[in-house]
PDB file of C-alpha atoms and ligand atoms in Angstrom:
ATOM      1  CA  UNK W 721     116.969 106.762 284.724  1.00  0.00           C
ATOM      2  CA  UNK W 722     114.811 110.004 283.615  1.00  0.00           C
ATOM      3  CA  UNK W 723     116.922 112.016 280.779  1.00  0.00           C
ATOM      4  CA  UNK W 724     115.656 115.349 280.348  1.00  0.00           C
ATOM      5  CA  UNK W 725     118.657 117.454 278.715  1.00  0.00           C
ATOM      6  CA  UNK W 726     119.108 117.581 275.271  1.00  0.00           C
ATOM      7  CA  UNK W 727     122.782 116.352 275.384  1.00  0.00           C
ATOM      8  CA  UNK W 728     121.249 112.752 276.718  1.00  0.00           C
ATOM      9  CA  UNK W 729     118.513 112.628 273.683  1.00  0.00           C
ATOM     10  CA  UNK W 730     119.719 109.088 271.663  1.00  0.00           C
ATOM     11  CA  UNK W 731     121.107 108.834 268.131  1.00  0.00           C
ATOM     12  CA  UNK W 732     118.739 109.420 265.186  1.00  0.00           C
ATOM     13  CA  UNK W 733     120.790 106.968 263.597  1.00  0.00           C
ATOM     14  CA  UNK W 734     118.818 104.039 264.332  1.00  0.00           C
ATOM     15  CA  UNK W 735     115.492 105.557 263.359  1.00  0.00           C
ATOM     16  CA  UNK W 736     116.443 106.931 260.102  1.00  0.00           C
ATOM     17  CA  UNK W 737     117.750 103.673 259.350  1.00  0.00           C
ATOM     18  CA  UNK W 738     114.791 101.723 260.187  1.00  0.00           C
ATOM     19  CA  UNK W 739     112.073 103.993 258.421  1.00  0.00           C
ATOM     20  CA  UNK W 740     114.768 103.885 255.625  1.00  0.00           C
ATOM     21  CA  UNK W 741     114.744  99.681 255.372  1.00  0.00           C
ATOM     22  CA  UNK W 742     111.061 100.024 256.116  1.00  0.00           C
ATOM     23  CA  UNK W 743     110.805 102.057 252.937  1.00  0.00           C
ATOM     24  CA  UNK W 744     112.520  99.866 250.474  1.00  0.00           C
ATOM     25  CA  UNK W 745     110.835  96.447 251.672  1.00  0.00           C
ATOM     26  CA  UNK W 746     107.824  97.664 251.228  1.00  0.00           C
ATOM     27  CA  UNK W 747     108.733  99.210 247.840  1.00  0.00           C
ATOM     28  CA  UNK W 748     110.406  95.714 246.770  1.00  0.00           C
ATOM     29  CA  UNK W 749     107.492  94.280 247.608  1.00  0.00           C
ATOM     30  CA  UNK W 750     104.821  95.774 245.294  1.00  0.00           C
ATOM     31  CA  UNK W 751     107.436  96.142 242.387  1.00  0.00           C
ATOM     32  CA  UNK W 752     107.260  92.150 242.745  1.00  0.00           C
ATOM     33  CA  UNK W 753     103.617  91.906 242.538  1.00  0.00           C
ATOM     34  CA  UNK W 754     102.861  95.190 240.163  1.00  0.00           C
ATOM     35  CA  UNK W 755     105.636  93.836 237.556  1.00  0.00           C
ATOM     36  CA  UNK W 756     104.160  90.596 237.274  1.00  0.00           C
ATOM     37  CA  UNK W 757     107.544  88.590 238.093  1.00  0.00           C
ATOM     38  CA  UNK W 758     105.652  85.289 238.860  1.00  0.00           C
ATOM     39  CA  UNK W 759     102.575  85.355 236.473  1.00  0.00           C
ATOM     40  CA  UNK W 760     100.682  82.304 236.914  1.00  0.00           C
ATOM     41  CA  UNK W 761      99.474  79.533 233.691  1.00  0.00           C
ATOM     42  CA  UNK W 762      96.093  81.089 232.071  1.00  0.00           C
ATOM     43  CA  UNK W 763      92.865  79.389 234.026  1.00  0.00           C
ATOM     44  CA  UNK W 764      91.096  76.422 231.794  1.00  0.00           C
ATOM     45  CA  UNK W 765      87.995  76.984 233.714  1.00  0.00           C
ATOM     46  CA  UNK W 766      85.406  79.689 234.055  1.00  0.00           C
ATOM     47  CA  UNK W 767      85.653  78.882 237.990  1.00  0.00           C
ATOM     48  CA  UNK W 768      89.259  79.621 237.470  1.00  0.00           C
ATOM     49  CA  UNK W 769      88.788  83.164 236.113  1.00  0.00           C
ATOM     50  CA  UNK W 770      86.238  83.973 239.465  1.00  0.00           C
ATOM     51  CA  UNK W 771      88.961  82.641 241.900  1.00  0.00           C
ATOM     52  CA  UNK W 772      91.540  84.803 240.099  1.00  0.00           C
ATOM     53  CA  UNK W 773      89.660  88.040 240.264  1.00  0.00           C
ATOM     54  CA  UNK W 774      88.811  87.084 243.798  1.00  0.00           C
ATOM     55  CA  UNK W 775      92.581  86.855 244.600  1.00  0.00           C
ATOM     56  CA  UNK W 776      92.833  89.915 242.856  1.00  0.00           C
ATOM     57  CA  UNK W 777      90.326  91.901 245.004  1.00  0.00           C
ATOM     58  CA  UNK W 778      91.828  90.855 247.716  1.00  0.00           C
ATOM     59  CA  UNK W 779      95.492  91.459 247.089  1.00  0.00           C
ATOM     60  CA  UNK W 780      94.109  95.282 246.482  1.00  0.00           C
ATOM     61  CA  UNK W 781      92.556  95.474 249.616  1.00  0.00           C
ATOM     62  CA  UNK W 782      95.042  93.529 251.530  1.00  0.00           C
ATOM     63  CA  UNK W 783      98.059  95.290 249.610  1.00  0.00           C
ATOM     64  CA  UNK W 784      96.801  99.151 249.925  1.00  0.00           C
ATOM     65  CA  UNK W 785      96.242  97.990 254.019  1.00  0.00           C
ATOM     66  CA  UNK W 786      99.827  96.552 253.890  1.00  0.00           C
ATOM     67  CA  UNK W 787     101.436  99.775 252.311  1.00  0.00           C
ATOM     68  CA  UNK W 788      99.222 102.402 254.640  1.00  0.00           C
ATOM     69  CA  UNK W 789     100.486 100.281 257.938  1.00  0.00           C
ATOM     70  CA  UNK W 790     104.638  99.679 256.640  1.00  0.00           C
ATOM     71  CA  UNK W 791     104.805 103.179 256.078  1.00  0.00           C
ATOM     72  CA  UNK W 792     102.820 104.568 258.350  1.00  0.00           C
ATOM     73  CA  UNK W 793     105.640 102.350 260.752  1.00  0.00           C
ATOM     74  CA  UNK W 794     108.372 104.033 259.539  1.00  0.00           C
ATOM     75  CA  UNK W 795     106.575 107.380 259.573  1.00  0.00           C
ATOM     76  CA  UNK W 796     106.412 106.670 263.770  1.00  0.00           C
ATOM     77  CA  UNK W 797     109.476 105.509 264.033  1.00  0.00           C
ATOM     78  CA  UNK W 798     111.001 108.746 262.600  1.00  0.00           C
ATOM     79  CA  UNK W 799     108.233 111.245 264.265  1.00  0.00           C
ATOM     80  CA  UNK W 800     108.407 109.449 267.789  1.00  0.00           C
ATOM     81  CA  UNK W 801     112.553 109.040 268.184  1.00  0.00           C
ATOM     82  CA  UNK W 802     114.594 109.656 270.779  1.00  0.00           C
ATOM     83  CA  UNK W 803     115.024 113.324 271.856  1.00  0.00           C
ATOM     84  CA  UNK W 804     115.421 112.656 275.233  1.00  0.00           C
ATOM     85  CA  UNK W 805     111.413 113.542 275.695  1.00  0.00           C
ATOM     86  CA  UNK W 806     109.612 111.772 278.530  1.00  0.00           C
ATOM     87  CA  UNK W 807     107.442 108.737 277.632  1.00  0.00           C
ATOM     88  CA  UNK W 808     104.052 109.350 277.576  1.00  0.00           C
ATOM     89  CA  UNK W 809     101.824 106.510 278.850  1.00  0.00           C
ATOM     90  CA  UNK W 810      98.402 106.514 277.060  1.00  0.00           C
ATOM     91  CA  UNK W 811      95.289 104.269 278.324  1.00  0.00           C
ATOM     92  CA  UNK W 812      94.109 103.340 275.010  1.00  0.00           C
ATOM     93  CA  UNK W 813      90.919 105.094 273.073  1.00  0.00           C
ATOM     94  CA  UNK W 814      87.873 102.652 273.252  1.00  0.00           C
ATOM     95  CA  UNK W 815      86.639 105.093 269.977  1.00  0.00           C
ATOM     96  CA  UNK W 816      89.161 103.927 267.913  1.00  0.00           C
ATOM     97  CA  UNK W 817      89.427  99.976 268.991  1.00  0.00           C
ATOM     98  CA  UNK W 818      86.337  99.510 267.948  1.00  0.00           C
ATOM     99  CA  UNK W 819      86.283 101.741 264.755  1.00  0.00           C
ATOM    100  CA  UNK W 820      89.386  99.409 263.563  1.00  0.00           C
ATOM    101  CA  UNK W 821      87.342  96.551 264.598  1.00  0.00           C
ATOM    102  CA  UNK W 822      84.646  96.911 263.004  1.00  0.00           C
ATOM    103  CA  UNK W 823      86.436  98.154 260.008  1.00  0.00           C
ATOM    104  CA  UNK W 824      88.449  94.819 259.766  1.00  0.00           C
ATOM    105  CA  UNK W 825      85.326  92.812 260.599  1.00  0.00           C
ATOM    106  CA  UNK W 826      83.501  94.718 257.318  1.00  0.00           C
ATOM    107  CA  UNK W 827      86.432  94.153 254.602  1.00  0.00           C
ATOM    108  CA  UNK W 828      87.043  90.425 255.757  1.00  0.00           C
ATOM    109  CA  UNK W 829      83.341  89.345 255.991  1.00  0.00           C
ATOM    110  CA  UNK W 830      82.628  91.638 252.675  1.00  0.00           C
ATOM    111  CA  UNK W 831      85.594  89.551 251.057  1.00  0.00           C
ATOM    112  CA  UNK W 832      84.581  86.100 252.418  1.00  0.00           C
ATOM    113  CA  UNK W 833      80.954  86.923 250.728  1.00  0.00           C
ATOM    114  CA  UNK W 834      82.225  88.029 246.930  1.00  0.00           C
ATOM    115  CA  UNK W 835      84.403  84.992 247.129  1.00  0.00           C
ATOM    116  CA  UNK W 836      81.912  82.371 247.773  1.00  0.00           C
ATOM    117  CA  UNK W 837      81.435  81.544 244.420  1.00  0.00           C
ATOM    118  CA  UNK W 838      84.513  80.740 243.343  1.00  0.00           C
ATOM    119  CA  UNK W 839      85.654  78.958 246.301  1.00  0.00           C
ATOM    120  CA  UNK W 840      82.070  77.139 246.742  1.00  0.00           C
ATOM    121  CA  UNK W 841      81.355  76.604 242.351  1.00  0.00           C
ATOM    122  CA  UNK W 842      83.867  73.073 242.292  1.00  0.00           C
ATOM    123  CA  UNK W 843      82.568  71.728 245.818  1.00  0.00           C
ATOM    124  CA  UNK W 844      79.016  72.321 246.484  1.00  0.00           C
ATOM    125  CA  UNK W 845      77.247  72.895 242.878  1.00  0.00           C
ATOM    126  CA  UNK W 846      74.767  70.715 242.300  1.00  0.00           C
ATOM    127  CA  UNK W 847      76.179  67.971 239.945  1.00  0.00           C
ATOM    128  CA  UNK W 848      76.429  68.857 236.287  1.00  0.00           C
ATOM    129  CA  UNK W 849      73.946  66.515 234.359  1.00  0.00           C
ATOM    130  CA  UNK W 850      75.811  63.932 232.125  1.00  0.00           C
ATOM    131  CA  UNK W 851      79.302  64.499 234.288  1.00  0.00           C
ATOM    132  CA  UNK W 852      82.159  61.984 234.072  1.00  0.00           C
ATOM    133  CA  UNK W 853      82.876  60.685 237.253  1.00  0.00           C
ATOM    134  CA  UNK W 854      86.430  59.523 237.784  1.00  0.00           C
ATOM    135  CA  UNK W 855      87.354  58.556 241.643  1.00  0.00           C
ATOM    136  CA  UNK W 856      90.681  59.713 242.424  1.00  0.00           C
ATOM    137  CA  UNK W 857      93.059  58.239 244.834  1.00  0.00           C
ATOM    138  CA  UNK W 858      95.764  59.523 246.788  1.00  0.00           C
ATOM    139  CA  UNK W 859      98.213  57.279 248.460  1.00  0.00           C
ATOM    140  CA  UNK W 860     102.373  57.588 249.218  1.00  0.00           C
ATOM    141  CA  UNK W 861     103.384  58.955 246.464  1.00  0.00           C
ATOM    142  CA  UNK W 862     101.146  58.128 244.007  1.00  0.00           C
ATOM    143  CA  UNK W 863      97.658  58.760 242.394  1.00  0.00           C
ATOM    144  CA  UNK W 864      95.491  56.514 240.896  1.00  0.00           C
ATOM    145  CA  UNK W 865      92.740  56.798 238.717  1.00  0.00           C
ATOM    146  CA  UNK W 866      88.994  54.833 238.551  1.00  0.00           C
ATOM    147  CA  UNK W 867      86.951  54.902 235.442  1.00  0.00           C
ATOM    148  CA  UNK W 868      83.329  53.297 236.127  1.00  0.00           C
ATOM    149  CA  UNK W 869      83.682  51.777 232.795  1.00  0.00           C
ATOM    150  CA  UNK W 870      80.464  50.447 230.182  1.00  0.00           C
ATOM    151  CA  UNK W 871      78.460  50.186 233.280  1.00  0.00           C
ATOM    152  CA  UNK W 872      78.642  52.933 234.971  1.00  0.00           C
ATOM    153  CA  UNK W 873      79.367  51.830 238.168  1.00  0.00           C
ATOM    154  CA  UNK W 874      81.852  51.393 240.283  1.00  0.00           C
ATOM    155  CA  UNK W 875      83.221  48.263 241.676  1.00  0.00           C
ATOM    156  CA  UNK W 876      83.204  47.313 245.625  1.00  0.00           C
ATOM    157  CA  UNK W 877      86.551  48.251 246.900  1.00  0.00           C
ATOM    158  CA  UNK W 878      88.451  46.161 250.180  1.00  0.00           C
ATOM    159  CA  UNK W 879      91.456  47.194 251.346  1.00  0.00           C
ATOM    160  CA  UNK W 880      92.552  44.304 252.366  1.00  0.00           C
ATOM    161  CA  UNK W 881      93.074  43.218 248.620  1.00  0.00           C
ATOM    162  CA  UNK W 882      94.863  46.084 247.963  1.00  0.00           C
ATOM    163  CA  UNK W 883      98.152  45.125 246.023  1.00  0.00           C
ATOM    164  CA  UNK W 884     100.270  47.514 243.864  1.00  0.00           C
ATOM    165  CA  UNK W 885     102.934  45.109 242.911  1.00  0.00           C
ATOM    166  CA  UNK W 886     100.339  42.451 241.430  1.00  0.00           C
ATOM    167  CA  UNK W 887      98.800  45.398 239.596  1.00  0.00           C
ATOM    168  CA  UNK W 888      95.513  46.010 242.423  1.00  0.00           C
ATOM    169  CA  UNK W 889      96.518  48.925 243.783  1.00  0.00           C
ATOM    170  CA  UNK W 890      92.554  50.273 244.995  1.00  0.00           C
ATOM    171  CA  UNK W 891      92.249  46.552 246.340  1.00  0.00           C
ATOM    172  CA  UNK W 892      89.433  45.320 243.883  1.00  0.00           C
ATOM    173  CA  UNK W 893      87.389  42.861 244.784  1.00  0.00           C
ATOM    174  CA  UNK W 894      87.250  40.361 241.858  1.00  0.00           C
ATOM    175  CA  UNK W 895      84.352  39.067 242.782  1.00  0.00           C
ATOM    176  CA  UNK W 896      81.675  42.022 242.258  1.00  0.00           C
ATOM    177  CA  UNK W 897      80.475  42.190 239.051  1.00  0.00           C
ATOM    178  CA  UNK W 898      80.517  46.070 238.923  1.00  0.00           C
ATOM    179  CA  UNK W 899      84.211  46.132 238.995  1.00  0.00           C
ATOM    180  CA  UNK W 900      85.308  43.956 236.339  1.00  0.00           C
ATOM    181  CA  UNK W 901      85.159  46.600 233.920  1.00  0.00           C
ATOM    182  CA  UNK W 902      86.473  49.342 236.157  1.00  0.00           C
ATOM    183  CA  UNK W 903      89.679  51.104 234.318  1.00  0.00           C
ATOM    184  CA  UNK W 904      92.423  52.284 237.049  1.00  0.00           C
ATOM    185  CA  UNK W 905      95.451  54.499 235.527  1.00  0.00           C
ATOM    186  CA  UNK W 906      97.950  56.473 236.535  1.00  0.00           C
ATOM    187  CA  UNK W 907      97.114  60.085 234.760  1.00  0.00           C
ATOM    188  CA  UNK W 908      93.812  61.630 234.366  1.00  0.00           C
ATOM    189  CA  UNK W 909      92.241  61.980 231.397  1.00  0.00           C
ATOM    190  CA  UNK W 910      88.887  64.060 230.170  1.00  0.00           C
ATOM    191  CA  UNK W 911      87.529  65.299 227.301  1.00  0.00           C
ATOM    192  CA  UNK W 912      87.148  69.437 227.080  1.00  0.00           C
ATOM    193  CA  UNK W 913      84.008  71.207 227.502  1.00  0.00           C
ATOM    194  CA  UNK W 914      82.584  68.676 229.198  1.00  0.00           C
ATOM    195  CA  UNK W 915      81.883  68.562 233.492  1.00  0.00           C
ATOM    196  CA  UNK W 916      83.721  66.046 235.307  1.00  0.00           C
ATOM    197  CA  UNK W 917      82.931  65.098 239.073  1.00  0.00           C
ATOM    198  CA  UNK W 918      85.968  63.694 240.582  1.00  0.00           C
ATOM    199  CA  UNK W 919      85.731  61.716 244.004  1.00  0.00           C
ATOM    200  CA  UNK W 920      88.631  62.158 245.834  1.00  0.00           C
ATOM    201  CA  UNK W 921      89.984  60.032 248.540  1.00  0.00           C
ATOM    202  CA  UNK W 922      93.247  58.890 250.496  1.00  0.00           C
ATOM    203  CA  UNK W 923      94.430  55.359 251.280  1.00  0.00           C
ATOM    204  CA  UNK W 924      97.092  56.336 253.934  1.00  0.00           C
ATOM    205  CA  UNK W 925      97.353  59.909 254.851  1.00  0.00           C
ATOM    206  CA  UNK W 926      96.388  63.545 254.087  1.00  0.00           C
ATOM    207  CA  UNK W 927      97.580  63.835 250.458  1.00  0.00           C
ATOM    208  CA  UNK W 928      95.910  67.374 248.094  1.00  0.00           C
ATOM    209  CA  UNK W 929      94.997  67.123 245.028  1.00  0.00           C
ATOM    210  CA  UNK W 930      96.423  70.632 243.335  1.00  0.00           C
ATOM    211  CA  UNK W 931      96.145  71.604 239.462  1.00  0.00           C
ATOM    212  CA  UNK W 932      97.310  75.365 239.189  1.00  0.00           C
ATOM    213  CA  UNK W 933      95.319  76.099 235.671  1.00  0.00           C
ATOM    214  CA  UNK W 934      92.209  74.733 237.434  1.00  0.00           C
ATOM    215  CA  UNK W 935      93.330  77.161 240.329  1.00  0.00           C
ATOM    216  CA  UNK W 936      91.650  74.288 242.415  1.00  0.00           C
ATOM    217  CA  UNK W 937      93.451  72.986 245.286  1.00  0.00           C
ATOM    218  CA  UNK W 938      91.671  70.009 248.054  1.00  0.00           C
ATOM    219  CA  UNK W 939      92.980  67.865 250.516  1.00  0.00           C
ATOM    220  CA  UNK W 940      92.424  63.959 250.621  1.00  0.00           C
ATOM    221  CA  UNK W 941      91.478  62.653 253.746  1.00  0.00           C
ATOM    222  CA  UNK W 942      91.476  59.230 254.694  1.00  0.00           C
ATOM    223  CA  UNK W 943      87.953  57.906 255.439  1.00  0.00           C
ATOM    224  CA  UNK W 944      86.656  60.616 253.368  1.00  0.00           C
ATOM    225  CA  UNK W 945      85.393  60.974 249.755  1.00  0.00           C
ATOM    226  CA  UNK W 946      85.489  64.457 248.500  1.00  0.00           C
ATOM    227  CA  UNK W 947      83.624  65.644 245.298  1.00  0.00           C
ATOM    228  CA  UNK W 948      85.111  68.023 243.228  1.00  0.00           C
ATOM    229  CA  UNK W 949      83.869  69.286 240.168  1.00  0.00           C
ATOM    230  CA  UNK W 950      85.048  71.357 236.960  1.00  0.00           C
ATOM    231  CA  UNK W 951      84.994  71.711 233.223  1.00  0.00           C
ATOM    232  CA  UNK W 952      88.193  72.233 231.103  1.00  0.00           C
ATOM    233  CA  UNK W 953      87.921  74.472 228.529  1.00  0.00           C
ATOM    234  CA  UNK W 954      91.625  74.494 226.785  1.00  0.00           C
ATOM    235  CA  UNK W 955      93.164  71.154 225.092  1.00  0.00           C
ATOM    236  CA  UNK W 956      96.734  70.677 226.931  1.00  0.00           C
ATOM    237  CA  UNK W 957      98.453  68.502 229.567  1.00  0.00           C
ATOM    238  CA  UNK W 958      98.428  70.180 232.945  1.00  0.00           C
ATOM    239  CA  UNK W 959     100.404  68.851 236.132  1.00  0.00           C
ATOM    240  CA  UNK W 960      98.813  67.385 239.069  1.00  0.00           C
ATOM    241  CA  UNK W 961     100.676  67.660 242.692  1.00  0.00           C
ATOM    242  CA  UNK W 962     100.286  67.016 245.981  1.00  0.00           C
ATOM    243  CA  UNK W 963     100.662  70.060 248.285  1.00  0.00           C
ATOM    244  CA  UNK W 964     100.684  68.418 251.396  1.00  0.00           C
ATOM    245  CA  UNK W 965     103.879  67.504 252.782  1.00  0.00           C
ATOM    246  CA  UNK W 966     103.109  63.677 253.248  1.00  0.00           C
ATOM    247  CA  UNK W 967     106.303  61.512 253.643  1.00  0.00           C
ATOM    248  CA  UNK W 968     109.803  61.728 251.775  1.00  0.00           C
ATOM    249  CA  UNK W 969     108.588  60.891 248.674  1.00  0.00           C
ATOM    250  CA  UNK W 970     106.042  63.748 248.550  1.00  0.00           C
ATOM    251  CA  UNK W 971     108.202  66.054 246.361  1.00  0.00           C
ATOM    252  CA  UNK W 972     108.008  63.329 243.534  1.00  0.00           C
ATOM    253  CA  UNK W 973     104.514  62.763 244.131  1.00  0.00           C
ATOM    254  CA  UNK W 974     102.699  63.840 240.733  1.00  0.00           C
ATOM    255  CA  UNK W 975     100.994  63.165 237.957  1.00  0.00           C
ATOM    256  CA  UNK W 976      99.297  64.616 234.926  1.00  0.00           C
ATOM    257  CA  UNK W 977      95.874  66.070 233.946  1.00  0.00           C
ATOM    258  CA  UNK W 978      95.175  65.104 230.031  1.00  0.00           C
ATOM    259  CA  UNK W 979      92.371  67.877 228.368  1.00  0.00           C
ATOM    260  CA  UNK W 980      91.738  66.247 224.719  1.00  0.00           C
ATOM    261  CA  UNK W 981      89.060  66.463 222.463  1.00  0.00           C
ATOM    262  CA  UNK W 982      85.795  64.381 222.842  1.00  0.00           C
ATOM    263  CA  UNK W 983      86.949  61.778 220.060  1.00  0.00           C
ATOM    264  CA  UNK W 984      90.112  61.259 221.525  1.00  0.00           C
ATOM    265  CA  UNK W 985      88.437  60.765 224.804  1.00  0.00           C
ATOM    266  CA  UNK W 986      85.941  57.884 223.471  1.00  0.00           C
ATOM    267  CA  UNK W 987      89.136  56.566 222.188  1.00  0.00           C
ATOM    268  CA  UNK W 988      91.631  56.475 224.797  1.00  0.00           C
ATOM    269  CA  UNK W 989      88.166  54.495 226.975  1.00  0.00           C
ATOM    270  CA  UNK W 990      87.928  51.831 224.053  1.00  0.00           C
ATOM    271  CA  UNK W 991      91.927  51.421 224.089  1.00  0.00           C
ATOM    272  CA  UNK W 992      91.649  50.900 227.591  1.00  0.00           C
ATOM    273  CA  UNK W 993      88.347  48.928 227.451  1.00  0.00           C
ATOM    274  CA  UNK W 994      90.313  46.687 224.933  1.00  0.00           C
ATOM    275  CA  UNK W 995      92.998  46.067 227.278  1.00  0.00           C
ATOM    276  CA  UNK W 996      90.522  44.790 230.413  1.00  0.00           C
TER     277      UNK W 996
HETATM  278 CU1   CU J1119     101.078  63.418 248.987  1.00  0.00          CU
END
């Protein structure tokens, strides 16, 4: 049915309420992220501080985007109500689809390219000279720990030896030489200021290895070994999760992340050295 009279033009109601609701979400919104409700734990690395002015930049752009296009919907919804006008059917304007195209092409590609660094610093560096390598691994719900030991080296895993109740839980094979002195614990410890490669793997499933003052978040794939590298640079105890939903257990899947000082370090390896 075609209204033309006045009398048939539609409540204003609805509009007014919707650029109205439109209005105060998107002003709840940035009072949650200008007022700093969920600050996150200061970064410990330097990689940390580029990933958080990365997310930074972005939230700008993607926030002053998000504001211009909320209430420039409300502003339509109130400018283009009911009034009982005819619809007007419009083709489209090839100018402007590929103006907004290319705009949005520009800002993500120009935002993928400034974060690069900080995304690309803990997985692709070249390895730090003198780094500690500690092999991490993920299985339900647990993570385990592999210090090379005196040697250096790690020792030849097989999974068919793998046995958490009688205390083998990587499945080490007793018989290579390179493993006897292999240290396997539960939390992760490293001495500050100094670069760590981790090696990060699953026995079971996709597992993530997530420490939020590292701001440095990877999955663990089985079949895969993932390097990962950083360099603490604050003494503390920092908590390890696993952000991918892998079982029932995986909201008590945890475990800690132990920054001391480089003589602590040397001795927490000779107490555990001492205990092989
Ligand atoms: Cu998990």
């Amino acid at each position: 049915m075609i209204r033309s009279s006045k009398q048939d033009r539609g409540s204003a109601a609805p509009a007014v309420l919707l650029a109205l609701l439109l209005t105060v979400l998107v002003l709840a919104t940035v009072y949650v992220f200008a007022a700093h409700l969920f600050p996150p734990p200061a970064p410990i690395t330097a990689t940390a501080i580029l990933v958080d002015r990365q997310y930074h930049l972005t939230l700008w752009v993607t926030g002053v985007v998000f504001v211009l296009a909320q209430l420039g919907l409300a502003y339509a919804v109130l400018r283009f109500q009911d009034r009982g006008q005819h619809a007007r059917f419009i083709r489209g304007n090839l100018t402007m689809e590929v103006l907004w195209t290319a705009v949005t092409l520009v800002v993500f590609l120009s935002l993928a390219i400034t974060g690069r660094k900080a995304w690309a610093q803990d997985r692709y560096a070249p390895e730090a000279p003198g780094a500690i390598q500690v092999e991490v691994t993920t299985t339900q719900f647990v993570y385990t720990f592999r210090y090379p030991g005196k040697d250096g080296k790690f020792g030849r895993l097989d999974p068919r030896l793998i046995s958490a109740p009688t205390g083998n839980p990587l499945g080490l094979d007793p018989d290579d030489p390179a493993g006897r002195d292999d240290i396997v614990v539960p939390s992760l410890t490293v001495p500050v200021n100094h670069p760590v490669e981790l090696l990060l793997r699953s026995q079971d499933m996709v597992h993530n290895f997530f420490v939020r003052e590292l701001r440095l978040q990877q999955d663990a794939v089985p079949g895969m070994m993932v390097p990962l590298q950083f360099t603490a640079n604050r003494v503390g105890q920092y908590e390890i999760v696993c952000t991918q939903l892998c079982g029932l257990g995986h909201s008590t899947m945890h475990s800690f992340l132990n920054v001391v000082s480089e003589s602590d370090y040397e001795n927490f390896l000779k107490r555990l050295e001492a205990g092989q």
